[in-house]
JSON list of C-alpha atoms in Angstrom, two decimals:
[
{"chain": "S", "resi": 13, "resn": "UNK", "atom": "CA", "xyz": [1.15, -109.35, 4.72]},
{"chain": "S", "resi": 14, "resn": "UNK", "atom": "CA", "xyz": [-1.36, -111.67, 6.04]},
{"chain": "S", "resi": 15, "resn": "UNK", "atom": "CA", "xyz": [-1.34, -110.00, 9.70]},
{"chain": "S", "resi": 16, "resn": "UNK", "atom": "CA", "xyz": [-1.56, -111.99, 12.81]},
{"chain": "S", "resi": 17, "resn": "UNK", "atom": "CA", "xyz": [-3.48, -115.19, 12.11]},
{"chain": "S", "resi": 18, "resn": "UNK", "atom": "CA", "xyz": [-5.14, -117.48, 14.98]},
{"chain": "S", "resi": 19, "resn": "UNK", "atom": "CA", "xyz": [-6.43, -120.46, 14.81]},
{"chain": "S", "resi": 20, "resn": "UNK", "atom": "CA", "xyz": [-9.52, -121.56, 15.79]},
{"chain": "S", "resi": 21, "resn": "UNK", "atom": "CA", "xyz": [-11.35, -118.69, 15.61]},
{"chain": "S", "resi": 22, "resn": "UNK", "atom": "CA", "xyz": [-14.32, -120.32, 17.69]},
{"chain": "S", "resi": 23, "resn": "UNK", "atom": "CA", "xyz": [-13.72, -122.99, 19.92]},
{"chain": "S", "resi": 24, "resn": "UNK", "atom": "CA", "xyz": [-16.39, -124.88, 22.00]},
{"chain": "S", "resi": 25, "resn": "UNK", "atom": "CA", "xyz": [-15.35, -127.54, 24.74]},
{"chain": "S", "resi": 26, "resn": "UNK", "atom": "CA", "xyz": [-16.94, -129.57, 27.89]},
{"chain": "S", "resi": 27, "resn": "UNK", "atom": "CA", "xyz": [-14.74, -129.17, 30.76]},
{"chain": "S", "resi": 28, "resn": "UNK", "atom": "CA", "xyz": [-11.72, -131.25, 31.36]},
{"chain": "S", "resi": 29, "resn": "UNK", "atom": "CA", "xyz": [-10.89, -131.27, 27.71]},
{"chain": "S", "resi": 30, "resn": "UNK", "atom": "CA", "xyz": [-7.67, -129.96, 26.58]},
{"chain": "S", "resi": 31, "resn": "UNK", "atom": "CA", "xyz": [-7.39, -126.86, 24.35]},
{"chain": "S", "resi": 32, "resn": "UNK", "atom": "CA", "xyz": [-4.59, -125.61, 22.31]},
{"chain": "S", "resi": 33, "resn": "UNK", "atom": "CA", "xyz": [-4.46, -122.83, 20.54]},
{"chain": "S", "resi": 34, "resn": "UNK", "atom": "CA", "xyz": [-2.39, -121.68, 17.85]},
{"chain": "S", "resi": 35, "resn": "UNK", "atom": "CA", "xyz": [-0.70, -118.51, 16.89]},
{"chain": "S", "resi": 36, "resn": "UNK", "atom": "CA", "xyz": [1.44, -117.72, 13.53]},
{"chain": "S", "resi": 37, "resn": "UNK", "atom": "CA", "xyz": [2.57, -113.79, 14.19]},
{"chain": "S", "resi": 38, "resn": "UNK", "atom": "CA", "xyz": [4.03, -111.40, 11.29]},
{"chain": "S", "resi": 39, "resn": "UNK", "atom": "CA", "xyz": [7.34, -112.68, 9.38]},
{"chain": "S", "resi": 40, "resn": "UNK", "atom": "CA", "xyz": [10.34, -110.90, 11.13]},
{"chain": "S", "resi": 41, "resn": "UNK", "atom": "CA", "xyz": [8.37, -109.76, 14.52]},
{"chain": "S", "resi": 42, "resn": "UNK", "atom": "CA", "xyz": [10.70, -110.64, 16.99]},
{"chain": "S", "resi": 43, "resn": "UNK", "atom": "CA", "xyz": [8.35, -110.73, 20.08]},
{"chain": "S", "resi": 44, "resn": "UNK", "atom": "CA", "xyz": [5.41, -112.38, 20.82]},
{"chain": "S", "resi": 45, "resn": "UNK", "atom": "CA", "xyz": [2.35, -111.74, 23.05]},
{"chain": "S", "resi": 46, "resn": "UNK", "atom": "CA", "xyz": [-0.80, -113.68, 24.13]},
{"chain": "S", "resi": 47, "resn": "UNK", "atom": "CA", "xyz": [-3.26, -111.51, 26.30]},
{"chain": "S", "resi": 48, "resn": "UNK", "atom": "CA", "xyz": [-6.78, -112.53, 27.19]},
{"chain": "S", "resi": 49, "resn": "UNK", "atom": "CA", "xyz": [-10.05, -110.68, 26.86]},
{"chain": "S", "resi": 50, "resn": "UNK", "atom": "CA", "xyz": [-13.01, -111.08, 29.16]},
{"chain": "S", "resi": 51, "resn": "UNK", "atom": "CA", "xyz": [-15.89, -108.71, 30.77]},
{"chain": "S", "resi": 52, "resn": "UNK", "atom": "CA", "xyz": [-14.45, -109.09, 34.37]},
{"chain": "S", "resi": 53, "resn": "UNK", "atom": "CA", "xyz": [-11.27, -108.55, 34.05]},
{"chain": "S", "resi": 54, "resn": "UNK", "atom": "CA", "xyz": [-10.68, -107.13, 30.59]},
{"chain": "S", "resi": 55, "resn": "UNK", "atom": "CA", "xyz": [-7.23, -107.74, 28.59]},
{"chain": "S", "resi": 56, "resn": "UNK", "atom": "CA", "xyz": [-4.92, -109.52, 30.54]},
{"chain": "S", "resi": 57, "resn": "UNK", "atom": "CA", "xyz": [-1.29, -110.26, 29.42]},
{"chain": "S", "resi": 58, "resn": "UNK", "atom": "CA", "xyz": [-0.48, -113.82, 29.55]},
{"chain": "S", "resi": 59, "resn": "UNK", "atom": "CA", "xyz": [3.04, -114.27, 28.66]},
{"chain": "S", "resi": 60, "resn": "UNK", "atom": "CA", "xyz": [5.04, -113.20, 26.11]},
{"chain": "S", "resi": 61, "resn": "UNK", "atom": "CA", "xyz": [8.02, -113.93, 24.16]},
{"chain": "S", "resi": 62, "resn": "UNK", "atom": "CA", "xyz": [11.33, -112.44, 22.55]},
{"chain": "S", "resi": 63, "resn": "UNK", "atom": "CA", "xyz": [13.12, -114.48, 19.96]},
{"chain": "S", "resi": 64, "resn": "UNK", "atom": "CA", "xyz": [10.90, -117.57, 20.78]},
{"chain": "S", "resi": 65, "resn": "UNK", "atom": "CA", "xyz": [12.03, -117.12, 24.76]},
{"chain": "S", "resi": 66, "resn": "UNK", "atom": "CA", "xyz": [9.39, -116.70, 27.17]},
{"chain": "S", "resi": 67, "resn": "UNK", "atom": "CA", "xyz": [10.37, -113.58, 29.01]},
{"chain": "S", "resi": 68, "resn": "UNK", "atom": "CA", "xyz": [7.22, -112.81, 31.46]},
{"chain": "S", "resi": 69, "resn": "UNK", "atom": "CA", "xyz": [4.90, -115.74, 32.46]},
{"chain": "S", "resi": 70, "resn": "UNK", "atom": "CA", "xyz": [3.51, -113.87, 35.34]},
{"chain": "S", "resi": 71, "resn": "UNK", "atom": "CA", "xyz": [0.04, -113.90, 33.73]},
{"chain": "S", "resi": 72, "resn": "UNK", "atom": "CA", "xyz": [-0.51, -117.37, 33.41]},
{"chain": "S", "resi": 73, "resn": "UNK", "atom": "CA", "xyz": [-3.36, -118.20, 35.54]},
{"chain": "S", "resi": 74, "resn": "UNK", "atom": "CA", "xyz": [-1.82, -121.46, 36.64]},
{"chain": "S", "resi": 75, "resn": "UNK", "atom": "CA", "xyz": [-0.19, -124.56, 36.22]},
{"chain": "S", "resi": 76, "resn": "UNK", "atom": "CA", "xyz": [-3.21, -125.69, 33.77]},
{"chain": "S", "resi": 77, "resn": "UNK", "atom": "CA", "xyz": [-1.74, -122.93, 31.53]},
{"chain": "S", "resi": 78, "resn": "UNK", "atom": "CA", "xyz": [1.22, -123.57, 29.33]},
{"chain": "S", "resi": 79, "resn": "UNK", "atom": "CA", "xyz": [2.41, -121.82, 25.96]},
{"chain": "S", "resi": 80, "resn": "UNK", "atom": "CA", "xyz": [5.19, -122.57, 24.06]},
{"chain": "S", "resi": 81, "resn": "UNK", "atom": "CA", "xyz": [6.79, -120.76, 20.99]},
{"chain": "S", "resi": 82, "resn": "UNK", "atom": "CA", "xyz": [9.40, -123.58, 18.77]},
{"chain": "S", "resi": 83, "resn": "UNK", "atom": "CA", "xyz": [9.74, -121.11, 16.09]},
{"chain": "S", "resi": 84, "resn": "UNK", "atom": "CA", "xyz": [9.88, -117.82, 15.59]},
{"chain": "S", "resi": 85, "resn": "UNK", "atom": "CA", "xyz": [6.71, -118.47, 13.07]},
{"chain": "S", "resi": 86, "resn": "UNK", "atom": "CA", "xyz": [4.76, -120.81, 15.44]},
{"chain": "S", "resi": 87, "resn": "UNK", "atom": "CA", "xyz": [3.39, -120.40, 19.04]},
{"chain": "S", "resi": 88, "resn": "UNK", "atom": "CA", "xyz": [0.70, -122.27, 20.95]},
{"chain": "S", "resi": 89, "resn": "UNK", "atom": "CA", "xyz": [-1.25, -121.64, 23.97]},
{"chain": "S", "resi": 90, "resn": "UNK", "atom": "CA", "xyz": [-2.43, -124.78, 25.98]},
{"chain": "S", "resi": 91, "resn": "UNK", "atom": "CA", "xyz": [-5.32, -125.24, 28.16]},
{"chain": "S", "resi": 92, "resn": "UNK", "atom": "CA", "xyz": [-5.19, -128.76, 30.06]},
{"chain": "S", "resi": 93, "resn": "UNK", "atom": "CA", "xyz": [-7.87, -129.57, 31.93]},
{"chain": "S", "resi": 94, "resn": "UNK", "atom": "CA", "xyz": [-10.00, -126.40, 30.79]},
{"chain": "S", "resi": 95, "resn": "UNK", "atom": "CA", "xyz": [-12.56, -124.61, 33.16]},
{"chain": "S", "resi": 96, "resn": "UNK", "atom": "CA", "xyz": [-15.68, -122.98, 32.41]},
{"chain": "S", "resi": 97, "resn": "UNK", "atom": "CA", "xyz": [-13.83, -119.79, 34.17]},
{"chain": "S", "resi": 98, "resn": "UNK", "atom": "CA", "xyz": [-11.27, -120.30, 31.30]},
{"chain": "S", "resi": 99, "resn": "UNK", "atom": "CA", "xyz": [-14.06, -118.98, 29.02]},
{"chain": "S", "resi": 100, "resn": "UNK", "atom": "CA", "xyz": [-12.41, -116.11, 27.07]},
{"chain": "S", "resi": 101, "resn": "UNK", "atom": "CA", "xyz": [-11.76, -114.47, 23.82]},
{"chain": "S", "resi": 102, "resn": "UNK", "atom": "CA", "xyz": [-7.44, -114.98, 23.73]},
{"chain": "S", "resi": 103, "resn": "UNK", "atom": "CA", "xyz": [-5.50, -112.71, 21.53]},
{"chain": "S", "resi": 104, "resn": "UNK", "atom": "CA", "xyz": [-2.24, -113.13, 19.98]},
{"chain": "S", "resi": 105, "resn": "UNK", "atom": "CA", "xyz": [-0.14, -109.84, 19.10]},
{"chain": "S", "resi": 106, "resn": "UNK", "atom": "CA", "xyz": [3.24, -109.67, 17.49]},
{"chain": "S", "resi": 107, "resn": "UNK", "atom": "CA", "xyz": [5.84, -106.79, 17.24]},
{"chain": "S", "resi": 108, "resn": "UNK", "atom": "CA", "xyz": [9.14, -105.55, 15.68]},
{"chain": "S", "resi": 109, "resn": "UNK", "atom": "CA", "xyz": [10.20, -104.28, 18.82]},
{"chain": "S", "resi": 110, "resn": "UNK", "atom": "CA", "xyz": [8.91, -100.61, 18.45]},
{"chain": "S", "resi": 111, "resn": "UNK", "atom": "CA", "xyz": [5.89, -101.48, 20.80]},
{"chain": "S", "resi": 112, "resn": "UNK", "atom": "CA", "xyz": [3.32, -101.41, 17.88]},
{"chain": "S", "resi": 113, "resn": "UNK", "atom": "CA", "xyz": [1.46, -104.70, 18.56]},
{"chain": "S", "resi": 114, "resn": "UNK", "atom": "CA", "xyz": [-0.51, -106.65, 15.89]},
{"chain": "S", "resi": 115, "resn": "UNK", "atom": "CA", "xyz": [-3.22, -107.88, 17.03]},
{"chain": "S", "resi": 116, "resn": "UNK", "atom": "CA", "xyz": [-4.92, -111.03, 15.47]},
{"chain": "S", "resi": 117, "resn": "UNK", "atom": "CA", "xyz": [-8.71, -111.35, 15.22]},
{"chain": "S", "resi": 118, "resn": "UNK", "atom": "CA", "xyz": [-8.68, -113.69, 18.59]},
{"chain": "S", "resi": 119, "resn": "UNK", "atom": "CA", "xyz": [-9.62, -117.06, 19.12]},
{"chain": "S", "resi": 120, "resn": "UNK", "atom": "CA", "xyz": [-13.19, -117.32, 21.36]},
{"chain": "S", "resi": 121, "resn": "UNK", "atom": "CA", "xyz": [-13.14, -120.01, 23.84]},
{"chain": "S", "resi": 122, "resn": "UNK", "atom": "CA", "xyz": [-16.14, -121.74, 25.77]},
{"chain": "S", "resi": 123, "resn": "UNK", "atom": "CA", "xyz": [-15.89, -123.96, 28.04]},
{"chain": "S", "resi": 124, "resn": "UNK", "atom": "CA", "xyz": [-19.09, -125.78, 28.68]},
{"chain": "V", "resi": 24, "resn": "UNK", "atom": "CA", "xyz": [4.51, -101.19, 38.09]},
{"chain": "V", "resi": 25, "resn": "UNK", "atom": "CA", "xyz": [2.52, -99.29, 35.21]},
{"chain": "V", "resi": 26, "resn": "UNK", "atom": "CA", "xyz": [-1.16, -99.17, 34.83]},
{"chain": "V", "resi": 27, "resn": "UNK", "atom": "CA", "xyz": [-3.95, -97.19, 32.84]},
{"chain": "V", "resi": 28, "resn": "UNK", "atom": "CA", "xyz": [-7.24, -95.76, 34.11]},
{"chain": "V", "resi": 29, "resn": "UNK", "atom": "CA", "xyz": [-10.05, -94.72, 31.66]},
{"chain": "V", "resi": 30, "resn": "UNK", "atom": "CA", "xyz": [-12.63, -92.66, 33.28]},
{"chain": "V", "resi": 31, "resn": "UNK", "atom": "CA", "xyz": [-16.33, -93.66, 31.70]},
{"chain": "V", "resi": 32, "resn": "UNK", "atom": "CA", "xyz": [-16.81, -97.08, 30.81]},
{"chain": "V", "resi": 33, "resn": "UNK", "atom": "CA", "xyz": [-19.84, -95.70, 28.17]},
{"chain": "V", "resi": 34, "resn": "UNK", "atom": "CA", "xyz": [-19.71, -92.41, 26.32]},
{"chain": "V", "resi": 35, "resn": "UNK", "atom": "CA", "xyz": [-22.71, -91.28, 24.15]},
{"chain": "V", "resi": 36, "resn": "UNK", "atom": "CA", "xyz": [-22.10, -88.36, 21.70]},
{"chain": "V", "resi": 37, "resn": "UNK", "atom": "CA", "xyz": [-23.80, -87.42, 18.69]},
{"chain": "V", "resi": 38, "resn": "UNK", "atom": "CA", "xyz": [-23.01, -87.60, 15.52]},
{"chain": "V", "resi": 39, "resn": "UNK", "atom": "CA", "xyz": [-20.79, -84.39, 14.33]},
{"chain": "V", "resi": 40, "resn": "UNK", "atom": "CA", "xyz": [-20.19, -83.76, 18.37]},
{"chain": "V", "resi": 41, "resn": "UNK", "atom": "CA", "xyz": [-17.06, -84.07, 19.61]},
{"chain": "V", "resi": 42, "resn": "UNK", "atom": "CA", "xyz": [-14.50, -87.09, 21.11]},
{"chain": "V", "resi": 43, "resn": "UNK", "atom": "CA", "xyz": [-13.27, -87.20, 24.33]},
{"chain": "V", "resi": 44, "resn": "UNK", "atom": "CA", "xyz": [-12.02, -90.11, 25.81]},
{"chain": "V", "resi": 45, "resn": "UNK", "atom": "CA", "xyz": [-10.22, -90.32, 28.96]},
{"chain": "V", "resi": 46, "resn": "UNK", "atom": "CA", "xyz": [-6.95, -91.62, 30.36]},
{"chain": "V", "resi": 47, "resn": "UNK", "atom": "CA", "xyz": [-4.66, -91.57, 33.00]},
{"chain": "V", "resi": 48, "resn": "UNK", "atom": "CA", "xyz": [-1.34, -93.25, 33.34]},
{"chain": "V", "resi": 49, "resn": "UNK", "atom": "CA", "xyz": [0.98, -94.60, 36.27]},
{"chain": "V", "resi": 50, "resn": "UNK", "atom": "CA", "xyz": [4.29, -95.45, 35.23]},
{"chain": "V", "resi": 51, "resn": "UNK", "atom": "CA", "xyz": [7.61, -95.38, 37.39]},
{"chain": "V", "resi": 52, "resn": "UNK", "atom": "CA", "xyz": [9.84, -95.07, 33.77]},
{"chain": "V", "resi": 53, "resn": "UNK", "atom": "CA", "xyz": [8.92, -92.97, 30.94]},
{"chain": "V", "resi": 54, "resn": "UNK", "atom": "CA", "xyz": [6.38, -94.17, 29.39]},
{"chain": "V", "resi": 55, "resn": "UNK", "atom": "CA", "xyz": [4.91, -95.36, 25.62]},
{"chain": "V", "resi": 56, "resn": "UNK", "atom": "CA", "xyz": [1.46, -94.72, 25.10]},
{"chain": "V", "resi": 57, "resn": "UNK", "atom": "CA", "xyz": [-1.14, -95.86, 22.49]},
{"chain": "V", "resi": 58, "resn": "UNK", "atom": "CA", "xyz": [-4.80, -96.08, 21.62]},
{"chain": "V", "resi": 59, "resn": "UNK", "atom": "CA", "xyz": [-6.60, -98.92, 20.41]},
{"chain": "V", "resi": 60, "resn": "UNK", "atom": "CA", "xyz": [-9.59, -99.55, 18.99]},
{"chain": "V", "resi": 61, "resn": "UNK", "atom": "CA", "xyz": [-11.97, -102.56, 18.74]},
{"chain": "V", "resi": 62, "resn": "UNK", "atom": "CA", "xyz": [-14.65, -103.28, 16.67]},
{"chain": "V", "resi": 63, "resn": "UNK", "atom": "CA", "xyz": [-16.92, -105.93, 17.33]},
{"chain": "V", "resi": 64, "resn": "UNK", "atom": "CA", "xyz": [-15.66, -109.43, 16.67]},
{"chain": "V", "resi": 65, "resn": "UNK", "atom": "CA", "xyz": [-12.45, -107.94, 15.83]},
{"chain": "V", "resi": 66, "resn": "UNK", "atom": "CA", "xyz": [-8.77, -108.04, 17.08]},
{"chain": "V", "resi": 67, "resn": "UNK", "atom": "CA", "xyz": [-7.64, -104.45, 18.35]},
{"chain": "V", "resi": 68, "resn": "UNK", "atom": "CA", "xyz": [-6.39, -102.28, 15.67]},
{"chain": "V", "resi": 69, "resn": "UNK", "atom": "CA", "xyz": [-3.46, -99.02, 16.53]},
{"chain": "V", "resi": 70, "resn": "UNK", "atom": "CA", "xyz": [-5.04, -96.04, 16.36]},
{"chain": "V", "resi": 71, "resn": "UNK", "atom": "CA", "xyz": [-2.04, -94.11, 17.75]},
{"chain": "V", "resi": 72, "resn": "UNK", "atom": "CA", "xyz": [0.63, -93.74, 20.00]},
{"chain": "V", "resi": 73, "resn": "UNK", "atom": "CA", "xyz": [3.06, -91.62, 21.89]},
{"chain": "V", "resi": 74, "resn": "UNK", "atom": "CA", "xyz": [6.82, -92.96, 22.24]},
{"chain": "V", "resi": 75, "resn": "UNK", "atom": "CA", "xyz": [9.04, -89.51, 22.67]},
{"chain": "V", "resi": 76, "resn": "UNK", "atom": "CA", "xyz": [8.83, -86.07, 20.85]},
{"chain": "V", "resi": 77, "resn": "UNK", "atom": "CA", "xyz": [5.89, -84.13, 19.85]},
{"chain": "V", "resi": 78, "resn": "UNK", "atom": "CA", "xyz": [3.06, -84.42, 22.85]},
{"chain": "V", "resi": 79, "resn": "UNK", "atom": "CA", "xyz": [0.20, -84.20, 20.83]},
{"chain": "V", "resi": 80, "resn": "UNK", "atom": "CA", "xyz": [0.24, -87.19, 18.47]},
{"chain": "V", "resi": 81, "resn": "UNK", "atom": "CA", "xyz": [-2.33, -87.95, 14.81]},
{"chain": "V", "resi": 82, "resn": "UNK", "atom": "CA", "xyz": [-3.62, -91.17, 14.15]},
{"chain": "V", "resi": 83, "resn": "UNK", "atom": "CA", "xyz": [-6.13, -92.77, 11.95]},
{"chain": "V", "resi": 84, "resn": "UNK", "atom": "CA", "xyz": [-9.60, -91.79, 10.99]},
{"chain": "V", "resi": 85, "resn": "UNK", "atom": "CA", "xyz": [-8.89, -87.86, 12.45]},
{"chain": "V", "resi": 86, "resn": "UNK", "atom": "CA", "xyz": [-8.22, -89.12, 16.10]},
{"chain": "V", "resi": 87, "resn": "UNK", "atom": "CA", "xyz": [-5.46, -87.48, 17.98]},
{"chain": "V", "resi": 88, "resn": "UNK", "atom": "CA", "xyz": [-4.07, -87.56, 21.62]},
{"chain": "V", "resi": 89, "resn": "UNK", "atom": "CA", "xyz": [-2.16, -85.24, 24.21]},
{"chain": "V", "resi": 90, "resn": "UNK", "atom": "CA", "xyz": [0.31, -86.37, 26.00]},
{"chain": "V", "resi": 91, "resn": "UNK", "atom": "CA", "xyz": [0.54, -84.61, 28.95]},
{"chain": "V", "resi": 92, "resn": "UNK", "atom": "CA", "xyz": [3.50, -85.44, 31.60]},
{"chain": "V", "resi": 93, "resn": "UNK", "atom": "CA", "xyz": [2.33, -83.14, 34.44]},
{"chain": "V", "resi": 94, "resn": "UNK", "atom": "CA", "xyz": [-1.09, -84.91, 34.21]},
{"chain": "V", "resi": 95, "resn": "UNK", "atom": "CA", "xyz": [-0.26, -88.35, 33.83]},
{"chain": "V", "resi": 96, "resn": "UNK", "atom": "CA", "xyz": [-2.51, -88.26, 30.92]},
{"chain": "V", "resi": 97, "resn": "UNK", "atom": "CA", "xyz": [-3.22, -89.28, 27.26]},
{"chain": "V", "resi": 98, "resn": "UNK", "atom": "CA", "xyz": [-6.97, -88.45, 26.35]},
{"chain": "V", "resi": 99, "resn": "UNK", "atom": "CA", "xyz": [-8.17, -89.12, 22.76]},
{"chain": "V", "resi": 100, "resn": "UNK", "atom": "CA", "xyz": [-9.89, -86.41, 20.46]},
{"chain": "V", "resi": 101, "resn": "UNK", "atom": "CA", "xyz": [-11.71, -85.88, 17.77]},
{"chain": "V", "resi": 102, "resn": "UNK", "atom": "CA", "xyz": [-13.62, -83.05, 16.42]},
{"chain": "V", "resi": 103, "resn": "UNK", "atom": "CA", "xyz": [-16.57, -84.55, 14.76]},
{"chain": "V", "resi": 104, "resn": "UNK", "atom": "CA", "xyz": [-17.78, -88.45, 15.74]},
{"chain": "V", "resi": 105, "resn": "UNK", "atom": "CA", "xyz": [-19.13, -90.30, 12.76]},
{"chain": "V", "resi": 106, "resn": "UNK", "atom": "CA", "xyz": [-21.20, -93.20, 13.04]},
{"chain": "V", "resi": 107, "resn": "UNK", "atom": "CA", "xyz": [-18.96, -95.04, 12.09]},
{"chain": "V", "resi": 108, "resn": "UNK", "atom": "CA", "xyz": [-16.30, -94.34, 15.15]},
{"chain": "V", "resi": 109, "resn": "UNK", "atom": "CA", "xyz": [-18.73, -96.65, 17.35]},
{"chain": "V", "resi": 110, "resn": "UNK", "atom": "CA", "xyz": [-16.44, -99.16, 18.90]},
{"chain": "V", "resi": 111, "resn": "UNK", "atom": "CA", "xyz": [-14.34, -100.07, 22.09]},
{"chain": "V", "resi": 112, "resn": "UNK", "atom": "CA", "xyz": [-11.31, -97.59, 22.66]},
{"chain": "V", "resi": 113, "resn": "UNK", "atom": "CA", "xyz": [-8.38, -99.31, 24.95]},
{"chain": "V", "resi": 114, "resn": "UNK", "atom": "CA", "xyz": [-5.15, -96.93, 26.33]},
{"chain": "V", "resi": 115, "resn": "UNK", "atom": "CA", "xyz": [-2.62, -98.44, 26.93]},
{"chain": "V", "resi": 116, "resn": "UNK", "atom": "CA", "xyz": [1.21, -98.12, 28.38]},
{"chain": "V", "resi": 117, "resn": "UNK", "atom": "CA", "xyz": [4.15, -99.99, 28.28]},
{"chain": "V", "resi": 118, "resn": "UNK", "atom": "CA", "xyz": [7.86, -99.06, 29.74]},
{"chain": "V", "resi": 119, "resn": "UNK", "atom": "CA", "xyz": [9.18, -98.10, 26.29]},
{"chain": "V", "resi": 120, "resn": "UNK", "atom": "CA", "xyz": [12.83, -99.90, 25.79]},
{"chain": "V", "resi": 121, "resn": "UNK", "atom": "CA", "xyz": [11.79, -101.86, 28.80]},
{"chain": "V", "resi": 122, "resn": "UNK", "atom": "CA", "xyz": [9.12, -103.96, 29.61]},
{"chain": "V", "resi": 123, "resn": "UNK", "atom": "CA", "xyz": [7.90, -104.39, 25.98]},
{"chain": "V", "resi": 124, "resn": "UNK", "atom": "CA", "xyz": [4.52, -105.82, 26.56]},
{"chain": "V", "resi": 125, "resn": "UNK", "atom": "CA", "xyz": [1.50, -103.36, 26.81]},
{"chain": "V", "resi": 126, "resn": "UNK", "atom": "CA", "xyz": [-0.91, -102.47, 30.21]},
{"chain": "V", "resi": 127, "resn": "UNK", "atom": "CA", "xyz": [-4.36, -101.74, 29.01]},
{"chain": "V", "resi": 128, "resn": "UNK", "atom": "CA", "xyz": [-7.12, -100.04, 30.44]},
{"chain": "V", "resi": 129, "resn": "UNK", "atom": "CA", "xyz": [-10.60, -101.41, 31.08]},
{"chain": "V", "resi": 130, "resn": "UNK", "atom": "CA", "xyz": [-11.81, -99.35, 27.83]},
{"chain": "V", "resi": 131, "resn": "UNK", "atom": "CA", "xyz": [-14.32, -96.77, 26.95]},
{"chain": "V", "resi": 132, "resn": "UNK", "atom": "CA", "xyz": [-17.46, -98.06, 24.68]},
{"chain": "V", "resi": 133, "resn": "UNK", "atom": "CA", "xyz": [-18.41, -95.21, 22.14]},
{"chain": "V", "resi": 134, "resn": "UNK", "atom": "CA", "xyz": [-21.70, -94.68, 21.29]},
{"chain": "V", "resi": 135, "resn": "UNK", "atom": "CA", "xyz": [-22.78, -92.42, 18.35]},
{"chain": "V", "resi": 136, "resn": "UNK", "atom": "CA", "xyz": [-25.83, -91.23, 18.35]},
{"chain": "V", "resi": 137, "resn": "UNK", "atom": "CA", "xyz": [-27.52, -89.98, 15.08]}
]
């Protein structure tokens, strides 16, 4: 199994530029997490989804945040207009329900 | 509402000394707990976790943790550090068959010294 893959794994913008980032979790993981790393505040849940639903958006930072999931092979994570605050490293996980989450290797934002 | 707190943001051991890595849990249900680890660059990997059963729990590379009700806690162990075992360590808890996704901690940074 490939794991969690992310894509891109670097990602360097200028401010008011959309972002989307992309997400393919583990073939038959039913639930789906994005969580975001930084030195202030360390890992932060986002949002995260069962059977392509979103259950908890609580974590989104705000309207400029959106994430979608159209597949249960597929999710993205969108940024529009990014921040320099926005600067992060954002982690998608996936599970089978059993609470182990699968990490991917995280997709490093900067926001110039 | 659950939440994690790992005493020690740095710990410094030698190599061969041993592990100990602090955490404390609130949670209003029974909880899950796990370690993580991260190495630089990396995603977080499972070292471990607690769901129900046996309280003291094995995981990867000769870690293990205590769960340990009357404390609200879940520190990680191991006997001998290796160089190697330099990373970040993350607890974290989740509500078990409820809330699904996981509460982390700030994490620990392990240093081994040589």
């Amino acid at each position: 199994d490939a794991g969690v893959i992310q894509s891109p794994r670097h990602e360097v913008t200028e401010m008011g530029q959309e972002v989307t980032l992309r997400c393919k979790p583990i073939s038959g993981h039913d639930y789906l997490f994005w969580y975001r790393q930084t030195m202030m505040r360390g890992l932060e849940l986002l949002i995260y989804f069962n059977n392509n639903v979103p259950i908890d958006d609580s974590g989104m930072p705000e309207d400029r945040f959106s994430a979608k999931m159209p597949n249960a092979s597929f999710s993205t994570l969108k940024i529009q207009p990014s921040e320099p605050r926005d600067s992060a490293v954002y982690f998608c996980a996936s599970s089978a329900g059993a609470n182990v989450l699968t990490f991917g290797a995280g997709s490093r934002l900067t926001v110039l | 509402a659950q939440s994690v707190t790992q005493l020690g943001s740095h710990v410094s051991v030698s190599e061969g000394a041993l592990v100990l890595l602090r955490c404390n849990y609130s949670s209003s249900v029974p909880p899950y707990l796990f370690w993580y680890v991260q190495y630089p660059n990396q995603g977080l990997q499972l070292l471990l976790k607690y769901t129900t059963g046996a309280t003291l729990v094995k995981g990867i590379n000769g870690f293990e943790a205590e769960f340990k009700k009357s404390e609200t806690s879940f520190h990680l162990t191991k006997p001998s550090a290796h160089m190697s075992d330099a990373a970040e360590y993350f607890c974290a808890v989740s509500e078990g068959t409820g809330r699904r996704a996981l509460t982390f901690g700030s994490g620990t940074r392990l240093q081994v010294q040589p």
